[in-house]
Structure formats: C-alpha cells, structure tokens
Short mmCIF file of C-alpha atoms and ligand atoms in Angstrom, two decimals:
data_model
loop_
_atom_site.label_atom_id
_atom_site.label_comp_id
_atom_site.label_asym_id
_atom_site.label_seq_id
_atom_site.Cartn_x
_atom_site.Cartn_y
_atom_site.Cartn_z
CA MET H 106 0.02 0.08 0.11
CA ASN H 107 0.93 3.62 -1.12
CA LYS H 108 -0.39 5.90 1.49
CA ILE H 109 -1.85 8.97 -0.28
CA ARG H 110 -1.82 11.52 1.88
CA LYS H 111 -1.39 14.70 -0.31
CA VAL H 112 -2.81 14.84 -3.86
CA LEU H 113 -2.05 17.31 -6.84
CA ILE H 114 -5.24 17.58 -9.12
CA ALA H 115 -3.88 18.65 -12.65
CA ASN H 116 -7.05 20.27 -13.84
CA ARG H 117 -9.73 22.88 -13.40
CA GLY H 118 -13.45 23.72 -13.24
CA GLU H 119 -16.01 21.40 -11.92
CA ILE H 120 -13.77 18.18 -12.12
CA ALA H 121 -11.26 19.68 -10.13
CA VAL H 122 -13.66 20.69 -7.55
CA ARG H 123 -15.36 17.43 -7.49
CA VAL H 124 -11.90 15.61 -6.65
CA LEU H 125 -11.00 18.10 -4.12
CA ARG H 126 -13.98 17.22 -2.25
CA THR H 127 -13.87 13.81 -1.85
CA CYS H 128 -10.06 14.24 -1.13
CA ARG H 129 -11.18 16.39 1.73
CA GLU H 130 -13.70 13.82 3.07
CA MET H 131 -10.82 11.36 3.27
CA GLY H 132 -8.64 13.65 4.83
CA ILE H 133 -6.11 13.88 2.19
CA ARG H 134 -4.29 17.16 1.51
CA THR H 135 -5.29 19.10 -1.95
CA VAL H 136 -2.82 20.96 -4.04
CA ALA H 137 -4.63 23.15 -6.82
CA VAL H 138 -2.97 24.47 -9.98
CA TYR H 139 -4.36 27.18 -11.90
CA SER H 140 -3.76 29.50 -15.17
CA GLU H 141 -3.63 33.01 -14.74
CA ALA H 142 -7.21 33.18 -15.86
CA ASP H 143 -8.47 30.98 -12.99
CA ARG H 144 -6.72 32.76 -10.19
CA THR H 145 -10.07 33.34 -8.29
CA ALA H 146 -11.43 30.40 -9.63
CA LEU H 147 -13.31 27.96 -7.15
CA HIS H 148 -11.25 25.11 -7.65
CA THR H 149 -8.24 27.62 -6.55
CA ARG H 150 -9.60 28.76 -3.78
CA LEU H 151 -10.78 25.28 -2.42
CA ALA H 152 -7.74 23.53 -2.60
CA ASP H 153 -5.34 23.66 0.74
CA GLU H 154 -2.80 25.26 -1.45
CA SER H 155 -2.81 26.28 -5.03
CA TYR H 156 0.21 27.24 -7.48
CA CYS H 157 0.04 28.91 -10.82
CA VAL H 158 1.19 27.30 -13.72
CA GLY H 159 1.21 29.69 -16.40
CA PRO H 160 -0.82 31.93 -18.67
CA PRO H 161 -4.51 31.47 -19.82
CA PRO H 162 -3.89 29.27 -22.85
CA ALA H 163 -4.07 25.55 -21.83
CA GLY H 164 -1.44 24.73 -23.98
CA GLU H 165 0.73 27.00 -22.02
CA SER H 166 -0.56 26.00 -18.60
CA TYR H 167 -2.65 23.04 -17.73
CA LEU H 168 -0.90 20.83 -20.22
CA GLN H 169 2.43 21.97 -19.19
CA GLN H 170 3.74 18.45 -17.74
CA ASP H 171 6.97 19.33 -16.69
CA THR H 172 5.71 22.35 -14.89
CA ILE H 173 2.71 20.23 -13.27
CA LEU H 174 5.57 17.68 -11.93
CA LYS H 175 7.70 20.66 -10.55
CA ILE H 176 5.13 21.94 -8.62
CA ALA H 177 4.12 18.34 -7.65
CA ARG H 178 7.58 17.66 -5.98
CA GLN H 179 8.00 21.14 -4.47
CA ALA H 180 4.39 20.94 -2.89
CA ASP H 181 5.76 16.99 -1.90
CA VAL H 182 2.25 15.31 -2.89
CA ASP H 183 2.13 11.61 -2.91
CA ALA H 184 0.02 11.54 -6.13
CA ILE H 185 -1.68 13.35 -8.94
CA HIS H 186 -5.34 13.07 -10.60
CA PRO H 187 -5.51 14.10 -13.68
CA GLY H 188 -9.35 14.58 -13.96
CA TYR H 189 -10.39 14.46 -17.76
CA GLY H 190 -9.37 15.93 -20.55
CA PHE H 191 -6.23 17.77 -20.41
CA LEU H 192 -3.24 15.28 -19.90
CA SER H 193 -5.77 12.37 -18.40
CA GLU H 194 -5.20 9.95 -21.46
CA ASN H 195 -1.58 10.59 -22.28
CA PRO H 196 0.36 7.86 -21.81
CA VAL H 197 3.66 9.62 -21.56
CA PHE H 198 2.58 11.89 -18.72
CA ALA H 199 1.14 9.20 -16.83
CA GLU H 200 4.95 7.42 -17.20
CA LYS H 201 6.51 10.62 -16.11
CA VAL H 202 4.53 10.69 -13.21
CA GLU H 203 5.80 7.15 -12.05
CA LYS H 204 9.11 7.84 -12.98
CA THR H 205 9.04 10.95 -10.72
CA GLY H 206 7.87 8.58 -7.91
CA LEU H 207 4.33 9.57 -7.81
CA VAL H 208 1.09 7.64 -7.85
CA PHE H 209 -1.01 8.50 -11.15
CA ILE H 210 -4.14 8.05 -10.38
CA GLY H 211 -5.43 6.27 -13.57
CA PRO H 212 -4.53 3.43 -15.64
CA PRO H 213 -0.96 2.43 -16.73
CA ALA H 214 0.54 3.97 -19.52
CA SER H 215 0.28 0.56 -21.29
CA ALA H 216 -3.26 0.24 -21.20
CA MET H 217 -3.80 3.75 -22.28
CA ARG H 218 -1.59 2.79 -25.31
CA ILE H 219 -3.58 0.02 -26.38
CA MET H 220 -7.21 1.72 -26.08
CA GLY H 221 -5.77 4.98 -27.65
CA ASP H 222 -5.20 2.97 -30.92
CA LYS H 223 -8.33 2.08 -32.34
CA THR H 224 -7.24 -0.99 -34.30
CA GLU H 225 -4.79 -2.21 -31.29
CA ALA H 226 -7.84 -2.27 -29.14
CA ARG H 227 -10.06 -3.92 -31.59
CA LYS H 228 -7.37 -6.92 -31.97
CA ALA H 229 -7.17 -6.76 -28.22
CA MET H 230 -10.97 -7.26 -28.01
CA GLN H 231 -11.41 -9.87 -30.82
CA LYS H 232 -8.67 -12.09 -28.76
CA ALA H 233 -10.65 -11.68 -25.74
CA GLY H 234 -14.00 -12.69 -27.21
CA VAL H 235 -15.58 -9.17 -26.81
CA PRO H 236 -18.02 -8.42 -29.78
CA ILE H 237 -16.45 -5.77 -32.34
CA VAL H 238 -18.16 -4.17 -34.89
CA PRO H 239 -17.68 -6.28 -38.02
CA GLY H 240 -14.70 -4.74 -40.27
CA THR H 241 -10.79 -4.75 -40.43
CA ALA H 242 -8.74 -4.72 -37.25
CA GLU H 243 -5.71 -3.93 -39.48
CA PRO H 244 -5.09 -0.48 -40.67
CA LEU H 245 -5.83 -0.30 -44.58
CA SER H 246 -2.79 0.15 -46.72
CA SER H 247 -4.39 1.39 -50.10
CA VAL H 248 -7.79 2.12 -51.89
CA GLU H 249 -8.05 -1.39 -53.10
CA GLN H 250 -7.59 -2.82 -50.16
CA ALA H 251 -10.21 -0.60 -48.77
CA THR H 252 -12.44 -1.35 -51.61
CA LYS H 253 -11.82 -5.15 -51.29
CA THR H 254 -12.61 -5.14 -47.88
CA ALA H 255 -15.97 -2.93 -47.77
CA ALA H 256 -17.21 -5.49 -50.46
CA GLN H 257 -16.86 -8.16 -48.00
CA VAL H 258 -18.36 -6.06 -44.99
CA GLY H 259 -21.26 -4.86 -46.95
CA TYR H 260 -22.20 -0.96 -47.53
CA PRO H 261 -22.22 1.54 -45.92
CA VAL H 262 -18.93 1.30 -44.36
CA LEU H 263 -17.57 3.78 -42.08
CA LEU H 264 -13.85 4.65 -42.43
CA LYS H 265 -12.31 5.59 -39.04
CA ALA H 266 -9.09 6.99 -37.99
CA ALA H 267 -7.14 4.45 -35.86
CA ALA H 268 -5.67 7.21 -33.76
CA GLY H 269 -9.04 8.71 -33.68
CA GLY H 270 -12.19 8.83 -31.52
CA GLY H 271 -14.77 11.07 -30.74
CA GLY H 272 -15.65 11.45 -34.55
CA LYS H 273 -12.37 13.05 -35.99
CA GLY H 274 -11.28 11.54 -39.26
CA MET H 275 -14.61 9.49 -39.98
CA ARG H 276 -16.51 9.18 -43.29
CA ILE H 277 -19.59 7.04 -44.33
CA VAL H 278 -18.87 5.77 -47.55
CA GLU H 279 -22.41 4.50 -48.92
CA SER H 280 -20.96 2.56 -52.07
CA GLU H 281 -17.76 1.58 -54.15
CA LYS H 282 -17.82 4.68 -56.17
CA ASP H 283 -17.10 7.06 -53.33
CA MET H 284 -14.34 4.52 -51.76
CA ALA H 285 -11.31 6.53 -53.35
CA SER H 286 -12.21 10.06 -52.44
CA SER H 287 -13.44 9.11 -49.08
CA PHE H 288 -10.35 7.07 -48.17
CA ARG H 289 -8.07 9.51 -49.37
CA SER H 290 -9.77 12.61 -47.30
CA ALA H 291 -10.22 10.44 -44.32
CA SER H 292 -6.58 9.60 -44.01
CA SER H 293 -5.31 12.99 -44.63
CA GLU H 294 -7.75 14.26 -42.15
CA ALA H 295 -6.51 12.03 -39.49
CA GLN H 296 -3.03 12.87 -40.81
CA SER H 297 -3.52 16.29 -39.62
CA ALA H 298 -5.54 16.04 -36.86
CA PHE H 299 -3.37 13.03 -34.83
CA GLY H 300 -0.30 12.90 -36.99
CA ASP H 301 -1.32 9.14 -38.16
CA GLY H 302 -2.99 8.83 -41.13
CA ARG H 303 -3.87 5.27 -40.65
CA VAL H 304 -7.59 4.19 -41.22
CA TYR H 305 -9.50 1.09 -40.49
CA ILE H 306 -12.94 -0.25 -42.16
CA GLU H 307 -16.10 -0.83 -39.98
CA LYS H 308 -19.74 -1.80 -40.82
CA TYR H 309 -21.85 1.54 -40.68
CA LEU H 310 -24.34 0.51 -37.84
CA GLU H 311 -27.25 2.76 -39.05
CA GLN H 312 -29.24 3.65 -35.82
CA PRO H 313 -27.23 3.11 -32.72
CA ARG H 314 -27.54 4.02 -29.26
CA HIS H 315 -24.61 4.65 -27.36
CA ILE H 316 -24.61 2.66 -24.07
CA GLU H 317 -21.33 2.57 -21.78
CA PHE H 318 -20.32 0.45 -18.99
CA GLN H 319 -18.12 1.89 -15.73
CA VAL H 320 -15.53 -0.62 -14.85
CA PHE H 321 -13.06 -0.75 -12.13
CA ALA H 322 -10.09 -2.91 -11.86
CA ASP H 323 -7.68 -3.13 -8.83
CA GLN H 324 -4.04 -3.71 -9.16
CA HIS H 325 -4.53 -7.48 -7.43
CA GLY H 326 -6.41 -8.78 -10.64
CA ASN H 327 -10.09 -8.10 -9.83
CA ALA H 328 -12.41 -6.27 -11.81
CA ILE H 329 -16.24 -5.25 -11.73
CA HIS H 330 -18.85 -3.36 -13.90
CA LEU H 331 -21.31 -0.63 -12.14
CA GLY H 332 -23.62 -0.96 -14.86
CA GLU H 333 -24.36 1.42 -17.79
CA ARG H 334 -25.09 4.80 -18.99
CA GLU H 335 -27.21 5.53 -21.71
CA CYS H 336 -25.28 8.58 -23.89
CA SER H 337 -27.40 8.81 -27.08
CA ILE H 338 -28.26 12.25 -26.80
CA GLN H 339 -25.47 14.14 -28.00
CA ARG H 340 -24.80 16.77 -30.11
CA ARG H 341 -22.08 16.94 -32.76
CA HIS H 342 -20.25 13.99 -30.70
CA GLN H 343 -20.64 16.62 -27.84
CA LYS H 344 -23.13 14.70 -24.99
CA VAL H 345 -26.23 16.47 -24.05
CA ILE H 346 -28.04 14.34 -21.74
CA GLU H 347 -27.04 11.34 -19.92
CA GLU H 348 -28.82 8.57 -17.91
CA ALA H 349 -28.52 5.63 -15.52
CA PRO H 350 -29.77 2.94 -15.94
CA SER H 351 -30.38 2.66 -20.16
CA ALA H 352 -34.27 2.03 -20.49
CA ILE H 353 -33.64 -0.47 -23.11
CA LEU H 354 -31.46 -2.85 -21.01
CA ASP H 355 -33.18 -5.67 -19.04
CA PRO H 356 -30.98 -7.52 -16.34
CA GLU H 357 -29.95 -10.50 -18.53
CA MET H 358 -28.57 -7.95 -21.10
CA ARG H 359 -27.02 -5.83 -18.60
CA THR H 360 -25.22 -9.07 -17.21
CA LYS H 361 -24.18 -9.93 -20.81
CA MET H 362 -22.50 -6.39 -21.55
CA GLY H 363 -21.02 -5.84 -18.06
CA GLU H 364 -19.32 -9.30 -18.56
CA ALA H 365 -17.84 -8.10 -21.78
CA ALA H 366 -17.06 -4.94 -20.34
CA VAL H 367 -15.33 -6.59 -17.44
CA LYS H 368 -13.58 -8.95 -19.87
CA ALA H 369 -12.28 -6.08 -22.09
CA ALA H 370 -10.42 -4.34 -19.18
CA LEU H 371 -8.85 -7.41 -17.87
CA ALA H 372 -7.53 -7.92 -21.54
CA CYS H 373 -5.62 -4.77 -21.37
CA GLY H 374 -4.16 -4.79 -18.16
CA TYR H 375 -6.20 -2.21 -16.78
CA THR H 376 -6.37 -0.79 -13.38
CA ASN H 377 -8.60 2.10 -12.06
CA ALA H 378 -12.00 3.32 -13.29
CA GLY H 379 -12.35 2.95 -16.95
CA THR H 380 -15.27 3.03 -19.39
CA ILE H 381 -16.00 0.53 -22.04
CA GLU H 382 -18.52 2.26 -25.10
CA PHE H 383 -20.43 -0.05 -26.97
CA LEU H 384 -23.01 0.42 -29.88
CA VAL H 385 -26.33 -1.32 -29.82
CA ASP H 386 -28.32 -1.53 -32.81
CA LYS H 387 -32.03 -2.01 -33.19
CA HIS H 388 -31.90 -5.60 -32.89
CA ARG H 389 -30.44 -5.01 -29.50
CA ASN H 390 -26.84 -6.63 -30.64
CA PHE H 391 -24.14 -4.81 -28.96
CA TYR H 392 -20.47 -4.21 -30.07
CA PHE H 393 -17.53 -3.01 -28.53
CA LEU H 394 -16.72 0.63 -29.57
CA GLU H 395 -13.56 2.13 -27.75
CA MET H 396 -12.28 2.63 -24.11
CA ASN H 397 -12.25 5.68 -22.35
CA THR H 398 -8.97 5.30 -20.04
CA ARG H 399 -10.48 7.99 -17.67
CA LEU H 400 -12.89 8.99 -14.94
CA GLN H 401 -15.71 10.38 -17.40
CA VAL H 402 -17.57 13.52 -17.21
CA GLU H 403 -21.10 11.64 -16.51
CA HIS H 404 -19.50 9.62 -13.91
CA PRO H 405 -22.28 11.25 -11.44
CA VAL H 406 -25.14 9.19 -12.58
CA THR H 407 -23.63 6.28 -12.06
CA GLU H 408 -22.64 7.51 -8.41
CA MET H 409 -26.38 8.32 -7.71
CA VAL H 410 -27.86 4.84 -8.57
CA THR H 411 -24.86 2.94 -7.17
CA GLY H 412 -24.48 4.67 -4.11
CA LEU H 413 -20.50 4.43 -4.53
CA ASP H 414 -18.19 7.64 -4.52
CA LEU H 415 -16.21 6.97 -7.67
CA VAL H 416 -13.33 9.26 -6.84
CA ARG H 417 -12.71 7.54 -3.45
CA LEU H 418 -12.64 4.19 -5.29
CA GLN H 419 -10.14 5.70 -7.66
CA LEU H 420 -8.16 6.79 -4.90
CA ASP H 421 -8.10 3.55 -2.66
CA ILE H 422 -7.31 1.42 -6.04
CA ALA H 423 -4.21 4.11 -6.82
CA ALA H 424 -2.94 3.38 -3.50
CA GLY H 425 -2.84 -0.36 -3.87
CA ALA H 426 -6.15 -1.61 -2.19
CA LYS H 427 -8.55 -3.83 -3.17
CA LEU H 428 -11.58 -3.40 -4.87
CA PRO H 429 -14.20 -3.08 -1.67
CA LEU H 430 -16.88 -5.06 -3.31
CA GLY H 431 -17.75 -7.77 -5.54
CA GLN H 432 -19.81 -7.88 -8.52
CA GLN H 433 -22.40 -9.39 -6.28
CA ASP H 434 -22.70 -6.42 -3.56
CA VAL H 435 -23.13 -3.78 -6.54
CA ARG H 436 -26.80 -2.87 -6.42
CA LEU H 437 -28.40 -0.65 -8.84
CA ASN H 438 -31.38 1.60 -7.15
CA GLY H 439 -33.52 4.09 -8.82
CA HIS H 440 -32.69 6.45 -11.97
CA ALA H 441 -30.28 9.32 -12.40
CA LEU H 442 -30.29 11.77 -15.30
CA GLU H 443 -27.62 14.22 -15.97
CA CYS H 444 -27.86 17.79 -18.20
CA ARG H 445 -24.46 19.29 -19.06
CA ILE H 446 -24.59 22.82 -18.94
CA TYR H 447 -22.56 24.63 -21.56
CA ALA H 448 -21.81 28.30 -21.99
CA GLU H 449 -22.95 27.79 -25.76
CA ASP H 450 -26.14 30.09 -27.49
CA PRO H 451 -28.77 27.39 -28.59
CA SER H 452 -30.46 30.27 -30.42
CA ASN H 453 -27.24 31.01 -31.98
CA ASN H 454 -26.09 28.00 -33.68
CA PHE H 455 -24.22 26.72 -29.97
CA LEU H 456 -22.09 29.73 -30.43
CA PRO H 457 -19.74 29.86 -27.26
CA SER H 458 -21.10 32.69 -25.07
CA ILE H 459 -18.61 34.63 -22.94
CA GLY H 460 -18.51 36.98 -20.39
CA LYS H 461 -19.11 37.62 -16.78
CA ILE H 462 -21.64 35.65 -14.61
CA THR H 463 -23.64 38.48 -13.22
CA HIS H 464 -26.22 36.20 -11.36
CA LEU H 465 -26.48 32.43 -10.42
CA ASP H 466 -29.19 30.90 -8.90
CA LYS H 467 -28.38 27.05 -8.58
CA PRO H 468 -30.92 24.48 -8.30
CA ASP H 469 -31.49 22.69 -4.78
CA GLY H 470 -33.88 20.36 -3.20
CA PRO H 471 -34.80 16.58 -3.05
CA GLY H 472 -32.63 14.22 -5.16
CA VAL H 473 -30.53 17.13 -6.76
CA ARG H 474 -26.95 17.55 -7.23
CA GLU H 475 -25.16 20.50 -9.18
CA ASP H 476 -21.46 19.62 -9.81
CA SER H 477 -20.00 23.09 -11.36
CA GLY H 478 -16.79 24.89 -10.87
CA ILE H 479 -18.37 28.10 -11.19
CA THR H 480 -19.50 31.02 -8.86
CA SER H 481 -21.59 34.45 -9.44
CA GLY H 482 -18.77 36.96 -10.92
CA ASP H 483 -16.63 34.43 -12.84
CA GLU H 484 -15.76 35.53 -16.02
CA ILE H 485 -16.49 32.71 -18.67
CA SER H 486 -13.38 32.95 -21.68
CA LEU H 487 -12.97 31.12 -24.84
CA TYR H 488 -9.70 29.53 -23.54
CA TYR H 489 -11.31 26.37 -21.83
CA ASP H 490 -14.05 23.71 -22.50
CA PRO H 491 -17.58 25.44 -22.41
CA MET H 492 -19.17 22.80 -20.01
CA ILE H 493 -19.34 25.05 -17.09
CA SER H 494 -21.97 22.68 -14.89
CA LYS H 495 -23.11 19.37 -14.64
CA LEU H 496 -27.36 19.10 -13.13
CA VAL H 497 -27.95 15.58 -11.93
CA VAL H 498 -30.81 14.57 -10.53
CA TRP H 499 -32.26 10.93 -8.94
CA ALA H 500 -35.64 9.78 -8.19
CA ASP H 501 -36.90 6.24 -7.86
CA THR H 502 -38.18 6.08 -11.68
CA ARG H 503 -37.17 7.40 -14.89
CA GLU H 504 -40.70 9.24 -15.13
CA HIS H 505 -39.68 10.96 -11.57
CA ALA H 506 -36.76 11.53 -12.49
CA ILE H 507 -37.58 13.63 -15.40
CA GLU H 508 -39.97 15.48 -13.46
CA ARG H 509 -37.27 16.43 -11.04
CA MET H 510 -34.87 17.23 -13.73
CA ARG H 511 -37.29 19.87 -15.47
CA ARG H 512 -38.02 21.24 -11.95
CA ALA H 513 -34.70 21.52 -11.27
CA LEU H 514 -33.92 23.25 -14.84
CA SER H 515 -36.70 25.71 -13.80
CA GLU H 516 -35.02 26.82 -10.99
CA TYR H 517 -31.58 27.45 -12.58
CA ARG H 518 -30.97 31.25 -13.44
CA ILE H 519 -27.55 31.47 -15.01
CA LEU H 520 -27.42 35.37 -16.40
CA GLY H 521 -24.50 37.35 -18.22
CA VAL H 522 -23.91 34.40 -20.53
CA ALA H 523 -26.32 32.36 -22.83
CA THR H 524 -26.20 28.69 -21.76
CA THR H 525 -27.95 25.22 -23.03
CA ILE H 526 -30.67 25.45 -20.21
CA PRO H 527 -33.27 25.87 -22.32
CA PHE H 528 -31.94 23.26 -24.90
CA CYS H 529 -31.69 20.74 -22.24
CA ALA H 530 -35.41 21.48 -21.04
CA TRP H 531 -36.51 21.26 -24.98
CA VAL H 532 -34.69 17.58 -24.94
CA ILE H 533 -36.63 16.65 -21.21
CA ASP H 534 -39.94 17.87 -22.86
CA HIS H 535 -39.80 15.84 -25.88
CA LYS H 536 -42.42 13.08 -26.48
CA ARG H 537 -39.57 10.62 -27.91
CA PHE H 538 -37.26 11.27 -24.81
CA ARG H 539 -40.06 10.79 -22.32
CA GLN H 540 -40.60 7.36 -24.02
CA ALA H 541 -36.93 6.60 -24.40
CA ASP H 542 -37.27 6.51 -28.23
CA PHE H 543 -34.00 7.42 -29.55
CA ASP H 544 -30.96 6.97 -30.97
CA THR H 545 -27.47 9.04 -31.34
CA HIS H 546 -29.18 10.53 -34.53
CA PHE H 547 -32.08 12.49 -31.81
CA VAL H 548 -30.93 15.71 -31.68
CA LYS H 549 -30.07 15.81 -35.17
CA GLU H 550 -33.09 14.69 -36.61
CA GLU H 551 -35.59 16.52 -34.34
CA PHE H 552 -33.94 19.69 -33.49
CA PHE H 553 -32.25 20.50 -36.71
CA ASP H 554 -33.70 19.01 -39.53
CA LYS H 555 -37.57 17.82 -38.79
CA GLU H 556 -38.99 19.09 -42.27
CA ASP H 557 -36.00 17.72 -43.94
CA GLN H 558 -34.10 14.43 -43.30
CA GLN H 559 -30.82 15.29 -45.64
CA LEU H 560 -28.39 15.70 -42.92
CA ASN H 561 -27.09 19.48 -42.72
CA SER H 562 -29.45 20.42 -45.44
CA LEU H 563 -30.77 23.64 -43.51
CA SER H 564 -29.81 27.10 -43.94
CA GLU H 565 -28.11 29.37 -41.13
CA THR H 566 -31.72 31.14 -40.94
CA GLU H 567 -33.46 27.95 -40.68
CA LEU H 568 -31.14 26.55 -37.91
CA HIS H 569 -31.83 29.88 -36.23
CA ALA H 570 -35.63 29.55 -36.70
CA ALA H 571 -35.17 26.24 -35.30
CA ALA H 572 -33.16 27.19 -32.09
CA ILE H 573 -35.52 30.09 -31.27
CA ALA H 574 -38.84 27.66 -31.64
CA ALA H 575 -37.00 25.64 -28.98
CA THR H 576 -36.51 28.64 -26.77
CA ILE H 577 -39.98 29.90 -26.78
CA HIS H 578 -40.96 26.56 -26.26
CA PHE H 579 -38.90 26.58 -22.81
CA GLU H 580 -40.20 29.85 -22.22
CA GLU H 581 -43.73 29.17 -22.45
CA THR H 582 -43.46 25.57 -20.59
CA GLN H 583 -41.63 27.58 -18.03
CA GLN H 584 -44.36 29.32 -16.96
CA LYS H 585 -46.29 26.41 -15.30
CA PHE H 586 -43.07 25.59 -12.86
CA SER H 587 -42.58 29.26 -11.83
CA ALA H 588 -45.12 31.34 -9.77
CA PRO H 589 -46.19 34.12 -11.32
CA LEU H 590 -44.76 37.09 -10.28
CA ASP H 591 -47.05 40.05 -11.55
CA GLY H 592 -49.44 37.89 -13.58
CA HIS H 593 -46.68 36.92 -16.51
CA THR H 594 -43.50 35.10 -16.22
CA ALA H 595 -41.09 37.79 -15.11
CA SER H 596 -38.83 35.54 -13.71
CA SER H 597 -37.77 33.61 -16.62
CA PRO H 598 -33.86 34.23 -17.45
CA TRP H 599 -35.01 34.56 -21.13
CA ARG H 600 -36.95 37.62 -20.03
CA GLN H 601 -33.83 39.15 -18.83
CA ARG H 602 -31.22 37.89 -21.55
CA GLY H 603 -32.21 35.76 -24.03
CA TRP H 604 -32.65 35.60 -27.72
CA LYS H 605 -34.43 38.84 -27.84
CA GLU H 606 -31.27 40.61 -26.61
CA LYS H 607 -28.77 38.29 -28.56
CA ALA H 608 -30.30 40.07 -31.82
CA ARG H 609 -27.89 42.84 -30.92
C1 LIG V 743 -19.97 4.35 -35.51
C2 LIG V 743 -21.17 4.73 -35.65
C3 LIG V 743 -21.69 3.97 -36.43
N1 LIG V 743 -21.45 2.69 -37.04
N2 LIG V 743 -19.16 3.00 -35.72
C4 LIG V 743 -18.70 8.43 -33.61
C5 LIG V 743 -17.45 8.96 -32.59
C6 LIG V 743 -16.52 7.63 -32.26
N3 LIG V 743 -16.36 7.54 -31.01
C7 LIG V 743 -17.82 6.66 -33.07
N4 LIG V 743 -18.83 7.24 -33.40
C8 LIG V 743 -19.74 6.36 -34.12
N5 LIG V 743 -18.89 4.90 -34.53
C9 LIG V 743 -20.15 2.31 -36.59
N6 LIG V 743 -19.32 0.76 -36.82
C10 LIG V 743 -21.80 5.60 -35.32
C11 LIG V 743 -21.08 6.58 -34.72
C12 LIG V 743 -21.54 8.31 -34.20
C13 LIG V 743 -21.86 8.44 -32.45
C14 LIG V 743 -21.65 7.37 -31.41
C15 LIG V 743 -21.54 7.64 -30.24
C16 LIG V 743 -22.62 8.40 -30.01
C17 LIG V 743 -23.02 9.66 -31.02
C18 LIG V 743 -22.62 9.28 -32.18
C19 LIG V 743 -23.02 10.39 -32.97
C20 LIG V 743 -22.48 9.86 -34.57
C21 LIG V 743 -21.99 8.77 -34.72
#
C-alpha cells in the first residue's frame, strides 16, 4: 500500500472541484494548479494549496507536464489526479508521473496505449472474445484493399482513424464509387489531426444507441462493472443528457454487456476507473466501440444509482487497496439523469458565449446535485471547454427523475452568458425522450432537420428558426414551473437576457 496523504489535481473547473471534495472527505490534503485566468476560480480557492502554472491558454498552463511535475515535487504530494481531458489519457505523462516516484491516479500507460490505438483495441477485444463491429482490425494500406474489404463487410461502411475517437477522421461510405475519395480525405484528415493517417473499416451501424459501462479494476486482478450509462442524446459528438440505467436494458442484457466490459478491461491489463463504450443496434446486438481510460464527465449518474463515490474508489485503488466490493455487491437503485450545461447559445447555432456571470441561482432540493466549478462573478472565456456545470438528479423511477430534472432546470438561473439550459429543457420535454425512443441521431433529426431529413441541409436562417422555436417552447413551458410574480413570467431568465437580446 502507498499511503496517499496529499494529491495534486492537474485540472480545473467542475472536475477539479469534484476531486477536491472527496480528497477532503478522506482527510487527504489537496494541491490545485491554476492558470492566470483561474487565479480566483473555485478550484483554486477550495484547495489547501494552489500554484500558478502559467498563462491562460491550456497549452501554456494545464498541459505543461514538466511545470506540473515540478509543482508536485515542491508541494511534496504523493499522487496526481488528472481529471478528464487535458493530460488524463496521455501515456507519456502517466509514465513521467510514475518515474518521478508519484502515483498516477488512473490506469497504467500500457493500457492507455492499447486503447488509444483503435486498431490495437479491436485486436485485443477480438482476442478476448468481446464483440466488435464487423470490419478490419488492421489499418488499410491502399484504396484497393479498402474497396475489397468494404465489399466483404457490405455497404454502408465507416472509415475511421486508428488514432481517432470522438468522430474526427470518420467518413461514411455509401457505395464503391465514393471509396477512393473518402479513403484519401479520411486519411489526410487523420494525418493532420493526429499526425497518424492510418484508417480502418467498420460496418456502418444506421441507428445505434450509445451505451457505456463503468468498470473498475484493482492491482490484484479483480475487476467489476457498475452498470451502464446511456449517452445517445448528443449534438455533434458533444453529449447533452446522460442517464443510468439505460431504459432499454433488461437485467439479462446488462449482465451480458457487463461481463464483456469486465473482459475488455482485463484484456488490456487495466487498473482504476475506465469506461467501455458500446454501440447497440435496433436488434439489441451490442458491439465494443472504444474504451475511455479516465474518469468521465458523466460519472455522477453512476454514483447516484450505485451509492458509491467513484473518486474515493479511484484513490483507494491507486493506493493499492483491493476493490471493496464484488460484482454481487453492486446494486442499482432508482434512476439518475445528467444535463450538461454549456456556455453556448442554442439560438445562435451553439456559439460559445463569453462574459461575466452576473447572477447565479443554483437548483437544489430533494434528489438534486449540481456539480460546477463556477460562482457568481466568474468570467467565462474562450480559453477552455464551454461546459460550465452538470445538473444531476436522482429519483425512484425514470418518470420521476424526468419530472425532477424539469423542476431543477426551471430553478436554474444563469445570467450574463447564454447557456444550453433551455435546450436541455426542450429535450426533456420531448415525447421521444420521455418514451426513451431515441438513438444517436435524435438531436440532429428532431432539433435541426425535422422538416427535411437530409443531413446538414438547413440554412443558417432555418437553424436559427429551429433554435428560437426551442427557446420559445422553454419560455412557455417555464410558466407552469414558476410562480407568477405579476401575472406573467417575470422570473424567466430569458426575459432578462435571451434570444431577443442576442439579436444585437
Ligand atoms: C460508429 C457509428 C456507427 N457505426 N461506428 C462517433 C464517434 C466515435 N467515438 C464513434 N462514433 C460512431 N461510430 C459504426 N461502426 C456511429 C458513431 C456515432 C456516434 C457514436 C456514439 C455517440 C454518438 C454518435 C454520433 C454519431 C456517430
């Protein structure tokens, strides 16, 4: 056992605050790092000690590996928690941390390397007997080879970057005539995005749901899963709403997918927290997609239904402890939803919205948890990810969780910047969301091109009109949730600053 007494959190915003909180509960001292833009940020203030890592751009601060390691040594910490994003899935950094004699709170670099290369990951899964989407596990060396493979797999196929993930370097190929140009453009996009132009082929699944399993493995060969999260509600690969459990899984399918997820983790020598992403087709077949080798943004919904603190589990496992529970001890209770709140303007094509948060009323009350790194007076800049908060609710059933989320969203007032709160409310109110009748195309189909199913066929004006419709819907439905002050909805944040004002 490596006793962990002091931890450096190499991150900012809500996740830095989240990790700090568990450290404090465990009696572990905390060290924050902050950029010049985050001098007065919540994570900077909550930590026992805080050190400046550099100027506002992340490349000059939160991504400065050697500066962070120097601070870690100076502050005499035992371990580094990377959060998500930034250095969290960088095997070079994980190795440097260990070489410095510190504990990296995450998986070994070797597991990150396997899962970071999608073709290596597919080979490992094939070998372990985890179902993968039909296609190749080797990068394609030529257009001819791509054409031959696609004919075997059957069109439509998807060309994906070996170094990819998150949608970059992907091309749907509908028929053989498009293969040559798609192969070249996917490869050159991958080359410029990742410095690695290798691409491979998968059968294109038409209407998949994204369902991922939380796994944990200790350093003694034990691994468990903590059930699934459904993350199909996303906009351009940016998740909007997540939930646990998925409305379409039954206990039998959960057991099967969970066993596959545990096998996947063990196959790459994994330890600590990880997520196995699956695509599920309309016949309920499931396929391994990729593994995320970090604690994820949406981990709170798993915490709500399992009653576990995932950051505490991470810290204990990193210190060398055995998993404190076996698979038979994992109980899923009730239903949790998470809305991600972005400082983006839904009525202006989700343009990042910057400025000072002039007023902040956070939702609260039964079953509500708000994980955020912001306080009133904070300046939202363009330097970092626009996600400013996560609103999480728990209730006994999915229906009650939906009602609770709607209530919590109606209490949430963020003034000074535009946010995606009304967009979340629009999704929550949607009949298809309520019926759990959706797939990964939900937002594109229902928000952007309801009238015309052609992908991206709407003009800027039409997109704008759709977004305004959603905002008006929010404003109208808000009435039944907020007590009338003077006979109309005087308390709607959209009265004070909304799409009308954005026209300036
Ligand atoms: C797919 C797919 C359909 N078929 N692979 C998107 C990001 C990257 N992580 C993998 N992605 C997809 N891979 C096959 N063979 C559809 C997607 C996809 C998607 C996946 C999960 C969540 C949202 C998505 C949105 C669009 C496309």
